[in-house]
Short mmCIF file of C-alpha atoms and ligand atoms in Angstrom, two decimals:
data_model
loop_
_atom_site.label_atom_id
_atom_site.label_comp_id
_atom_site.label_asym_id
_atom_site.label_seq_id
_atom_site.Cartn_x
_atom_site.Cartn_y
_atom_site.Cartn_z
CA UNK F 9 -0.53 -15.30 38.03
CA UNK F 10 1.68 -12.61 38.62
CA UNK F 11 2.30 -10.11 35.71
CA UNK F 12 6.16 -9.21 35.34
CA UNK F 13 6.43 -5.86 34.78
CA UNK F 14 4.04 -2.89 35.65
CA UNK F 15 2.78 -1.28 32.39
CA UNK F 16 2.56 2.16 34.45
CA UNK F 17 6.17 1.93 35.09
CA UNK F 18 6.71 1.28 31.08
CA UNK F 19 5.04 4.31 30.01
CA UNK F 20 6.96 6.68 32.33
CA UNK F 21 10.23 5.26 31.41
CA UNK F 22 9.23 6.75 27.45
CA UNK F 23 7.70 9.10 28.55
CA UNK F 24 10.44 10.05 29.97
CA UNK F 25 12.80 9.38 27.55
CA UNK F 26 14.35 6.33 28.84
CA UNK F 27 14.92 3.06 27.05
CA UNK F 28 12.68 0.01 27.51
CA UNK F 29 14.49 -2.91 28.17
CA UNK F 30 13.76 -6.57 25.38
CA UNK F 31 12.39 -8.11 28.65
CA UNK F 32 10.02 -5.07 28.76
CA UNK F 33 9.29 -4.50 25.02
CA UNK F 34 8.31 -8.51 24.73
CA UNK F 35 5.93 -8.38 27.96
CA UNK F 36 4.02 -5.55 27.10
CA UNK F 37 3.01 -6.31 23.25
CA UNK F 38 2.07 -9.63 24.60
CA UNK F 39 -0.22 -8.35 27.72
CA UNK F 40 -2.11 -5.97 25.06
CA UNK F 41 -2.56 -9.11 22.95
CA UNK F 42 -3.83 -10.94 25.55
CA UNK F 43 -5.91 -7.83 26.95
CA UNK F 44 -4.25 -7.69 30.54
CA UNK F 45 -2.79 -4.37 29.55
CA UNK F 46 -6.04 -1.69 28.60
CA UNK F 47 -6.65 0.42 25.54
CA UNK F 48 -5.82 3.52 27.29
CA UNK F 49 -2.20 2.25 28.81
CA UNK F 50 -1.62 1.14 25.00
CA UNK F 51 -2.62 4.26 23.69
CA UNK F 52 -0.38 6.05 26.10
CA UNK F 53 2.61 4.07 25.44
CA UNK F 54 2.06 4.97 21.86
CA UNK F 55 2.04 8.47 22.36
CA UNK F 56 4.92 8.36 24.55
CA UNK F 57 7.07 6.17 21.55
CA UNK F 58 5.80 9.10 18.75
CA UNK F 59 7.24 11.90 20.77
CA UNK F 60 10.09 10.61 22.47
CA UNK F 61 11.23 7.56 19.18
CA UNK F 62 12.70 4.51 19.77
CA UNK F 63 15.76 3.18 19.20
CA UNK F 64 17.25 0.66 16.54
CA UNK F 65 17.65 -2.41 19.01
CA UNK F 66 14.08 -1.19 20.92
CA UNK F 67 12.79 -1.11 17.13
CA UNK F 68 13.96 -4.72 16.51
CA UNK F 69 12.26 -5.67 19.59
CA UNK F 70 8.92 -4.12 18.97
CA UNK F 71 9.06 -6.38 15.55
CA UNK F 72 10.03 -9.17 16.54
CA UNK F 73 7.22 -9.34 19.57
CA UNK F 74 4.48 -8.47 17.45
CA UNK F 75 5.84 -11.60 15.01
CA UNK F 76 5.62 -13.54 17.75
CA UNK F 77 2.31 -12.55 18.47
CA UNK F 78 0.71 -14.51 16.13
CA UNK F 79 1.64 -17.50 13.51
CA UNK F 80 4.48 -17.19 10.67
CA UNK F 81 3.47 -18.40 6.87
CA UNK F 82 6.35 -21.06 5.46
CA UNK F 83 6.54 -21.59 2.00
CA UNK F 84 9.78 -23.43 2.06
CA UNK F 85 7.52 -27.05 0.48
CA UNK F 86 7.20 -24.88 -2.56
CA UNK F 87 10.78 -25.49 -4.00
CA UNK F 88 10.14 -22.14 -5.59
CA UNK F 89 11.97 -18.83 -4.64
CA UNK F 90 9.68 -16.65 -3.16
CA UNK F 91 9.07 -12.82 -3.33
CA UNK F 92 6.41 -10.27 -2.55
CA UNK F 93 6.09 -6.59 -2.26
CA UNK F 94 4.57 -3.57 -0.22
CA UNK F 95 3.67 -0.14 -0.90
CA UNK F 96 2.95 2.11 2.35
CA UNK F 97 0.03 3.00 0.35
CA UNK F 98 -1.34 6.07 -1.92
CA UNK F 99 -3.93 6.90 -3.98
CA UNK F 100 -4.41 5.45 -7.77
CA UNK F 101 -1.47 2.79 -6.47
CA UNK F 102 -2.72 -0.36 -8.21
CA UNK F 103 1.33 -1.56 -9.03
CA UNK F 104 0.65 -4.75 -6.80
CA UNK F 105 -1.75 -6.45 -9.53
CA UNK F 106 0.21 -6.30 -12.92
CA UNK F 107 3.32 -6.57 -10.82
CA UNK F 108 2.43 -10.28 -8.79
CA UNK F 109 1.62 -11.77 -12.42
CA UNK F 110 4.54 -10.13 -14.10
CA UNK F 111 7.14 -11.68 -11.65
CA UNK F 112 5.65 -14.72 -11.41
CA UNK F 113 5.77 -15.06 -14.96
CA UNK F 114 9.75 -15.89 -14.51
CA UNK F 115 8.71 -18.84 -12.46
CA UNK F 116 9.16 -16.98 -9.42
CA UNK F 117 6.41 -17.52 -7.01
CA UNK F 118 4.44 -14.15 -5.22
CA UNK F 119 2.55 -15.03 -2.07
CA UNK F 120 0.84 -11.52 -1.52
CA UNK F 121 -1.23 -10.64 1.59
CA UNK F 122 -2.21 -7.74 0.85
CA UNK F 123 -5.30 -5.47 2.92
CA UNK F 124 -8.15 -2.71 2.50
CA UNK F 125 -8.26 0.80 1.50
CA UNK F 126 -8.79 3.29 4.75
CA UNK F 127 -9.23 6.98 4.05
CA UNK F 128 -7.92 8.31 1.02
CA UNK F 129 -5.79 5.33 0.11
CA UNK F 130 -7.40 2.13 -1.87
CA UNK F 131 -6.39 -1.59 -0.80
CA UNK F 132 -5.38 -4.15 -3.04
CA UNK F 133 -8.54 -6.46 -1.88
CA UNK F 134 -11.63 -4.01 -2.60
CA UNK F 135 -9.48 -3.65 -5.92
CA UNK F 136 -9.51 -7.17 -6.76
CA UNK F 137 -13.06 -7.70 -5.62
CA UNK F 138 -14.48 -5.40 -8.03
CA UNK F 139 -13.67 -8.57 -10.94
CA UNK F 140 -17.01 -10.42 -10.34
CA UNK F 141 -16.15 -13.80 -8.52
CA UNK F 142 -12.68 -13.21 -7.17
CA UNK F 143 -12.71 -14.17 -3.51
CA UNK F 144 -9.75 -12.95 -1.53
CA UNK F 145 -10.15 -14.97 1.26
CA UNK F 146 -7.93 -17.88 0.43
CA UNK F 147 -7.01 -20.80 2.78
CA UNK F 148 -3.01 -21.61 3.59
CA UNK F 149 -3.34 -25.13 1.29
CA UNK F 150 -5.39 -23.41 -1.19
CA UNK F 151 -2.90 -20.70 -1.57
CA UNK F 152 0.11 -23.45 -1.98
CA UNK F 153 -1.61 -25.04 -4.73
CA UNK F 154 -2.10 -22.16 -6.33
CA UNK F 155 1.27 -20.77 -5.98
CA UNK F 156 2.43 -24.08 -7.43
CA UNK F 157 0.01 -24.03 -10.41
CA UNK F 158 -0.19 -20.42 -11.02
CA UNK F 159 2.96 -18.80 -9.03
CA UNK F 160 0.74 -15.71 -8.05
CA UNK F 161 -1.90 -15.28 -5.07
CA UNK F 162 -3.06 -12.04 -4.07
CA UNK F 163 -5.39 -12.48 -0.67
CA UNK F 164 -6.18 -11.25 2.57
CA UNK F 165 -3.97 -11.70 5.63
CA UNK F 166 -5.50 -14.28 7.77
CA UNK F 167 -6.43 -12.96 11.47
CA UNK F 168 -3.39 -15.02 13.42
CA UNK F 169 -0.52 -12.88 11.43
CA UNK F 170 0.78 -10.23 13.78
CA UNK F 171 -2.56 -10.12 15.88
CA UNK F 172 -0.79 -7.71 17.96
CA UNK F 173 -0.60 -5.19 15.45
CA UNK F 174 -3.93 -5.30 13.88
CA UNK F 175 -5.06 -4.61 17.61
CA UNK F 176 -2.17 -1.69 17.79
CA UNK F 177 -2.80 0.05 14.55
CA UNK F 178 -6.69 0.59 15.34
CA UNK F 179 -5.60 1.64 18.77
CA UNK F 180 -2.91 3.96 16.88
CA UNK F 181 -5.60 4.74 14.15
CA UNK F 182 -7.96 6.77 16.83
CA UNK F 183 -4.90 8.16 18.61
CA UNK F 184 -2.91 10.39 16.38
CA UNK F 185 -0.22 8.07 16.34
CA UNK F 186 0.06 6.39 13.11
CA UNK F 187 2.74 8.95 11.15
CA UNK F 188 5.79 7.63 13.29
CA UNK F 189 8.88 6.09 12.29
CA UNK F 190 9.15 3.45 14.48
CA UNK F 191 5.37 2.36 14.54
CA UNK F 192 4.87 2.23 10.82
CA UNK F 193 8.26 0.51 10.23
CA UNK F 194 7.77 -2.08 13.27
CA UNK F 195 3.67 -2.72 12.13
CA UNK F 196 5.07 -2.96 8.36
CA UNK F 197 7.57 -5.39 8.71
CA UNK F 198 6.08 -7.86 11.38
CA UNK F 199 3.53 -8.52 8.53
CA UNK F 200 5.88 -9.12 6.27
CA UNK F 201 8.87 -11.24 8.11
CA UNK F 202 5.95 -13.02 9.30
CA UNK F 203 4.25 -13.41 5.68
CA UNK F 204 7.26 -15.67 5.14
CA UNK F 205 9.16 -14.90 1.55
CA UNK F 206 12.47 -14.92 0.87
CA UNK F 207 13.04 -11.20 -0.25
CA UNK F 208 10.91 -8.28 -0.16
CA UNK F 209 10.57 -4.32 -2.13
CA UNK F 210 9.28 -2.01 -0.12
CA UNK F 211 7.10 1.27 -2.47
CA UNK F 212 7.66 4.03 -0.37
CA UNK F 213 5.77 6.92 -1.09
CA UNK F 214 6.34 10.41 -0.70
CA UNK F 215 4.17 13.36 -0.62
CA UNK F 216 0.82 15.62 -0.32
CA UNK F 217 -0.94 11.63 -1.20
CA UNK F 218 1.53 9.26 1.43
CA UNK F 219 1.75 9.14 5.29
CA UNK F 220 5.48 10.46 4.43
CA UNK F 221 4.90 14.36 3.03
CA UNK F 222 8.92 15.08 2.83
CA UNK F 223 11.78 12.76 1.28
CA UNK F 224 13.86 13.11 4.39
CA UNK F 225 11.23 10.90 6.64
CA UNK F 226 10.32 8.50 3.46
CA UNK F 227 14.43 7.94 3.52
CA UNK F 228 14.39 7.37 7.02
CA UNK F 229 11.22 5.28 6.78
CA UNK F 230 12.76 3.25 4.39
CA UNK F 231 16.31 2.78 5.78
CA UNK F 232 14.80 1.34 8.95
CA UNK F 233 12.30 -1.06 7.19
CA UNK F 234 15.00 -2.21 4.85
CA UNK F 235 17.49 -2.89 8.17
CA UNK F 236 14.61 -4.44 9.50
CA UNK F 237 13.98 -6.90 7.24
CA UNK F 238 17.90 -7.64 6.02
CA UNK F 239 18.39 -8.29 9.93
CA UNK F 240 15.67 -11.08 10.16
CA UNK F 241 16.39 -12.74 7.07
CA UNK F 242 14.27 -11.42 4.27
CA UNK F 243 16.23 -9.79 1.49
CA UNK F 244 14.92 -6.29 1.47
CA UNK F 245 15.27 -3.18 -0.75
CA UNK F 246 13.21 -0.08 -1.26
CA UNK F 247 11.93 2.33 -3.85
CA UNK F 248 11.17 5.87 -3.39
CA UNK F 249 8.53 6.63 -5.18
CA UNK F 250 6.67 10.34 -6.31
CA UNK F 251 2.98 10.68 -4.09
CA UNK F 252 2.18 14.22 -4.65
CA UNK F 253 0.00 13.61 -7.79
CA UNK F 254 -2.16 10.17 -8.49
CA UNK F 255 -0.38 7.08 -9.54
CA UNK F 256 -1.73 6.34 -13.41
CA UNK F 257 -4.77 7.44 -14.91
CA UNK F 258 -7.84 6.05 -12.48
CA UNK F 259 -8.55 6.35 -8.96
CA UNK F 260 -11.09 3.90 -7.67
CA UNK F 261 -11.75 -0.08 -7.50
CA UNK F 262 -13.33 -1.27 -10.77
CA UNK F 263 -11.56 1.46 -13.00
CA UNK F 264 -7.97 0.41 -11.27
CA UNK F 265 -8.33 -3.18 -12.46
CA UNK F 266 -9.24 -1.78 -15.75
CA UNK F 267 -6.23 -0.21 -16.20
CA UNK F 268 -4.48 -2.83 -14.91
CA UNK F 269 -5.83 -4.77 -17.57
CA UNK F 270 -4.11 -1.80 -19.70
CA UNK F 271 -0.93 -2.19 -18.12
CA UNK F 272 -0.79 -6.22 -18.64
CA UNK F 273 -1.89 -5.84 -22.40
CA UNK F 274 1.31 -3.42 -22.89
CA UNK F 275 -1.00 -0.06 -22.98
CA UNK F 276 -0.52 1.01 -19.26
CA UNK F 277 -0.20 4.43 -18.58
CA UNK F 278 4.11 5.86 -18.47
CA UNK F 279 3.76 6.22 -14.56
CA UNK F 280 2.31 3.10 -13.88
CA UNK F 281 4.72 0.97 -16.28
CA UNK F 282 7.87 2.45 -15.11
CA UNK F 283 7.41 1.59 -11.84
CA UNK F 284 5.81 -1.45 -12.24
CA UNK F 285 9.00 -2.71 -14.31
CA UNK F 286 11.22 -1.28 -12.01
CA UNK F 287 9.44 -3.22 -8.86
CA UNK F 288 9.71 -6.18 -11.21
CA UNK F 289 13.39 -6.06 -11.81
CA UNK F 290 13.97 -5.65 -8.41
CA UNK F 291 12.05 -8.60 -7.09
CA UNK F 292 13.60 -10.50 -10.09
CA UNK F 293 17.41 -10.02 -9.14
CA UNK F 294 16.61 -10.58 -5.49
CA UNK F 295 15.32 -13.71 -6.39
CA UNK F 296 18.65 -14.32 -8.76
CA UNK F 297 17.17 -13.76 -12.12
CA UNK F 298 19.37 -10.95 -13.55
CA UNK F 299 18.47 -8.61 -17.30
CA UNK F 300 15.21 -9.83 -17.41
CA UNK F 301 12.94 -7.56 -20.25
CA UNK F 302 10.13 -7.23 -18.04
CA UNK F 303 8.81 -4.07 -20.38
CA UNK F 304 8.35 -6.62 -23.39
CA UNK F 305 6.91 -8.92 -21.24
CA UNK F 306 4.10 -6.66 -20.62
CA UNK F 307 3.63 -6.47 -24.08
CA UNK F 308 3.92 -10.04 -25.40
CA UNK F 309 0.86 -11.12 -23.12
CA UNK F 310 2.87 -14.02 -20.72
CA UNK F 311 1.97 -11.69 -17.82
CA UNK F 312 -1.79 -10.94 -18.82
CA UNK F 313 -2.29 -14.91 -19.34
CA UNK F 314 -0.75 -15.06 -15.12
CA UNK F 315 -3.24 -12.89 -14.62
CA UNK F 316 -6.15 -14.52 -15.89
CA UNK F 317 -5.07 -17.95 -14.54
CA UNK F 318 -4.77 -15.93 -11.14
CA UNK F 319 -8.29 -14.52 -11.56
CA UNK F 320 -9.42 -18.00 -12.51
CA UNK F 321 -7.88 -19.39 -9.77
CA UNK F 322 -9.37 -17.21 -7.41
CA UNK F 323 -12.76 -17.93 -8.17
CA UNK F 324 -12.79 -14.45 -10.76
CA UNK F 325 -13.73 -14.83 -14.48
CA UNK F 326 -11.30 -12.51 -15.84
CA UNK F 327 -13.47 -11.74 -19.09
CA UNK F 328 -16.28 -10.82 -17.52
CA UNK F 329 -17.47 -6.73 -17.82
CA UNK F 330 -16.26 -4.92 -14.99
CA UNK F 331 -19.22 -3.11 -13.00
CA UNK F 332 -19.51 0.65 -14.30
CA UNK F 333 -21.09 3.51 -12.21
CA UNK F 334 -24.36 4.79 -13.58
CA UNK F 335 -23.78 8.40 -12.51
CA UNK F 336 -20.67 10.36 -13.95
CA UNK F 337 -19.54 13.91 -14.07
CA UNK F 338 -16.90 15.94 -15.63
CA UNK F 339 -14.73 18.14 -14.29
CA UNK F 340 -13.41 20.59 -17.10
CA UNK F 341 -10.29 23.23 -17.50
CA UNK F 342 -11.43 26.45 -16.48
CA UNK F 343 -8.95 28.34 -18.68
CA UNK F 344 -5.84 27.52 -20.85
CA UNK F 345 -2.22 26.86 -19.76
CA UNK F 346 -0.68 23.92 -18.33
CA UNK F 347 -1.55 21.48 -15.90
CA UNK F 348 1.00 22.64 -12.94
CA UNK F 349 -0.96 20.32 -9.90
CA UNK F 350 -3.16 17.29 -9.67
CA UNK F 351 -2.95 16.73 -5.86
CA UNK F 352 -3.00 13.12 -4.88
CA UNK F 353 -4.37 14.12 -1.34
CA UNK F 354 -7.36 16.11 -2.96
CA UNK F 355 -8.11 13.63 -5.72
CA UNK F 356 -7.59 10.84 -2.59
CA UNK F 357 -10.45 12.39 -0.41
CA UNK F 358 -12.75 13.25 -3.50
CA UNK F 359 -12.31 9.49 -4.71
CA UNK F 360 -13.26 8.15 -1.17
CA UNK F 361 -16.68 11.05 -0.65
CA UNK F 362 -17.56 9.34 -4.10
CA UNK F 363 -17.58 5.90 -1.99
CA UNK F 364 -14.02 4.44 -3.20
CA UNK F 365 -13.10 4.14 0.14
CA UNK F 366 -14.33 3.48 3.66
CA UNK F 367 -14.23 5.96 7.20
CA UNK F 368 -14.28 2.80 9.14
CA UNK F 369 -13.23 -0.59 8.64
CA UNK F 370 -16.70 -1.75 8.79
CA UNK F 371 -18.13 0.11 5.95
CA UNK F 372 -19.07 -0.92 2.64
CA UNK F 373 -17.15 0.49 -0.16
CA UNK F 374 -18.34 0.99 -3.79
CA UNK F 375 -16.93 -1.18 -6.50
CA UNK F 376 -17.69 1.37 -9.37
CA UNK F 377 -17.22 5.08 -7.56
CA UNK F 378 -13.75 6.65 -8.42
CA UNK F 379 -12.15 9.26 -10.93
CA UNK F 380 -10.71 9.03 -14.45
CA UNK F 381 -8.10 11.33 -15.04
CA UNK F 382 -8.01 12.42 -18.51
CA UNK F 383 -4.76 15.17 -18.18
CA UNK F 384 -1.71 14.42 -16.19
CA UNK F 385 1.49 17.11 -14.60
CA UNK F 386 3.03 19.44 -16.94
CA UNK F 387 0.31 18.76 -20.08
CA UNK F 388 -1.01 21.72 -21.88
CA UNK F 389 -4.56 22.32 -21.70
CA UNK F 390 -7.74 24.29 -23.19
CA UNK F 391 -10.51 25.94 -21.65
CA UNK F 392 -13.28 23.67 -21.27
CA UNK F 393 -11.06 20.87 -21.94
CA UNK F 394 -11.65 17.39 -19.64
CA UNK F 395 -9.43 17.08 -16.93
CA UNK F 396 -11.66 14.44 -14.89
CA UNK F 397 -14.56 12.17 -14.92
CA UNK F 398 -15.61 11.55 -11.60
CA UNK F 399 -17.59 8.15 -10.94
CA UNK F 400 -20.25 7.24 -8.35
CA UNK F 401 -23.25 5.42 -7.64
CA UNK F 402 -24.74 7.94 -5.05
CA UNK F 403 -24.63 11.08 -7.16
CA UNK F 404 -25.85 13.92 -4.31
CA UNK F 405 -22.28 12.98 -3.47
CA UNK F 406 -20.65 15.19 -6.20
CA UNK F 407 -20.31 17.97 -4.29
CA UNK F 408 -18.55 17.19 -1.37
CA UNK F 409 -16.03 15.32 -3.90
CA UNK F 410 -15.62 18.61 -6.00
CA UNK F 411 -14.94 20.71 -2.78
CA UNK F 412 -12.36 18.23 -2.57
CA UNK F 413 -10.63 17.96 -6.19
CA UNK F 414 -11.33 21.74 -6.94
CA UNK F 415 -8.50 23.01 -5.00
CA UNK F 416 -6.24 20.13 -5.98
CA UNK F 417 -6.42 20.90 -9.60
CA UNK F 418 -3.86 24.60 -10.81
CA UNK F 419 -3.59 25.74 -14.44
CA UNK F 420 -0.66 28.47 -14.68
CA UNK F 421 0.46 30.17 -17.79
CA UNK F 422 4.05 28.59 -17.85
CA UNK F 423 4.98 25.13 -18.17
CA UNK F 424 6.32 23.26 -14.82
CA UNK F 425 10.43 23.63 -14.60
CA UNK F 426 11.01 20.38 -13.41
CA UNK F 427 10.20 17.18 -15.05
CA UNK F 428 7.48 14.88 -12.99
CA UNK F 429 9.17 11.68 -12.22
CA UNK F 430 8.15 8.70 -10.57
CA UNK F 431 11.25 7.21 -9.09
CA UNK F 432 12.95 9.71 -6.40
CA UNK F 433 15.65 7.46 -4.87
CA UNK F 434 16.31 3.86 -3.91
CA UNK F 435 17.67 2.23 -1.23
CA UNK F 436 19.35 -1.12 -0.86
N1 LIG N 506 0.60 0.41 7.09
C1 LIG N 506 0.74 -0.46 8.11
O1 LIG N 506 0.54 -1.65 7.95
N2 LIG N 506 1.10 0.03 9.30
C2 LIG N 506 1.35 1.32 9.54
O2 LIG N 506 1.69 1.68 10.64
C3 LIG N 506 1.19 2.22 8.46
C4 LIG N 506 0.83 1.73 7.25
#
């Protein structure tokens, strides 16, 4: 049969600057998906969308088509309100795991799909799979029950939600084209309309650590997402949120769920809390409950015991020791002063050349490699002091980690002038 439009004409409409049409927009995400369109007309479609943008209404388009691409989750046979978050992803960012149990704890239920680290950032899944047993890969019926039971599943997106932009993000991932507007907010929120829940927050970071280095784009990032969603349905609000130093105290996969474990027992580190209560209360008045005292929560153990039932229910035993590397080494203060940077992007990469995270989506990752971070932003510190431990369990990997994290790390003789804070902005 016939195809209806001519994907070389497409391209030379963006790249000329022109405006592709919904009858256009629909076609051509579904000929990729069905691979009558080829990698290379894809790829220079993409290119032609990062320089030249698209518009809102082309933007609402792309979404909607690669929605359509695939199959749509329904929870409505819960007769719970449902709620679930995202975080464009950064490095030490383990907020999704005390936050699922926390919120659920109101009786709210949390379907999270979440995915895999690549590059410097983690993923919520190689996270979760460092608790020995927990299995991510969750059927539709399973998760129901266990949203009923429990009210929190954390798993992986199944293969038929937004097909089209699994196959466009690894085209966009070999392409230069991933740090664009309209691409990230389009490939976002298709997952997530499609994932189903009533309201959504959206963790957008900023800085040296997020795909976002300056506030202006993360705004502009976020204002589009947040239209996005709104427009099909899905209550949606967004945090800005501080990237240009590690999230917490560890970087890695088992020593994230440890400090999870922190968090959930009321010990978490300031960082981590603040925004993980701040997520909370958001996804809690979206989903009508108002003045809830999520911070004493945390500390009264009704969101750890979500957590273990979670754990539990995903096949996890939530007691069990968490692996540990068997090769460490410190990184110490090479004079005294104050701590004036701890890049995220340098701790990012050294966590991920200790095997954290994966090159390729492919690769294995290491459960146990990964940094502890013993002094944060702004703390004084003494020569020969412990700033890091770094974790691995390939240690002629050290080295490229420390040419890394060296440069990342600054000591200056006066105190930082501003006060570190987590929270930059949020948008409704
Ligand atoms: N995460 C996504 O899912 N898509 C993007 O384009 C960027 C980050």
């Amino acid at each position: 049969m016939a195809e209806k439009f001519d994907v070389v004409d497409i391209i030379r409409t963006k790249r000329d600057g022109g405006e592709l049409s919904p009858e256009e927009i629909a076609w051509v995400v579904d000929a990729y998906t069905r691979g009558a369109i080829g990698d290379e007309q894809m790829a220079a479609l993409n290119m032609s969308i990062f320089i030249r943008g698209m518009n809102r209404r082309e933007i609402v388009d792309w979404t909607r088509a690669m929605i359509d691409s695939g199959d749509t989750m329904d929870f409505s046979a819960l007769g719970k309100v449902t709620t679930d978050k995202h975080s464009t992803g950064g490095v030490g960012d383990k907020l999704s795991l005390p936050l699922g149990p926390l919120v659920a704890s109101y009786g709210v239920a949390v379907p999270m799909l979440s995915g895999r680290g690549l590059g410097h950032t983690g993923g919520t899944l190689d996270k979760l799979e460092a608790i020995p047993g927990f299995n991510v890969d969750v059927p539709n019926d399973r998760m129901m029950d266990i949203l009923k039971d429990v009210g929190v599943v954390i798993a992986a997106a199944g293969a038929g939600l937004a097909p089209a932009d699994k196959k466009i993000y690894a085209l966009r991932d070999i392409t230069s084209t991933v740090d664009c507007v309209p691409l990230i907010a389009s490939s976002i929120m298709s997952k997530k309309i499609a994932a189903g829940a009533d309201s959504l927050v959206l963790d957008v970071k900023v800085g040296s650590g997020a795909f976002m280095k300056d506030v202006d784009a993360a705004r502009e990032l976020a204002r589009t997402m947040v239209d996005l969603g709104n427009d099909a349905g899905v209550r949606t609000c967004a945090l800005l949120t501080d990237m240009s130093t590690p999230l917490g105290r560890t970087i890695g996969n088992s020593l994230e769920i440890r400090e999870t474990v922190d968090v959930l027992s009321g010990n978490g580190p300031a960082d981590v809390v603040e925004l993980t209560c701040e997520l909370a209360r958001k996804m809690l008045e979206m989903s009508g409950i108002h003045d809830a005292d999520v911070e004493e929560r945390l500390k009264d153990g009704r969101a750890l015991d979500v957590w273990k039932r979670m754990v539990r229910a995903q096949g996890g035993d939530p007691d069990a020791p968490l692996p540990v590397a068997p090769h460490t080494h410190e990184v110490v203060a090479e004079r005294d002063g104050y701590l004036t940077k701890l890049d995220a992007l340098a701790l990012g990469v050294g966590s991920w050349r200790l095997g954290a995270g994966r090159a390729r989506k492919e690769d294995p990752v290491q459960l146990t490699a990964g940094i502890e971070i013993h002094a944060g932003i702004g703390e004084k510190v003494t020569r020969g002091q412990k700033l890091l431990t770094l974790h691995t369990e390939t240690p002629e990997k050290f080295e490229r980690a420390l040419e890394s994290i060296n440069p990342g790390i600054e000591i200056s003789d006066a105190a930082p002038t501003t006060e570190h804070k987590p929270i930059l902005d949020r948008i409704d």
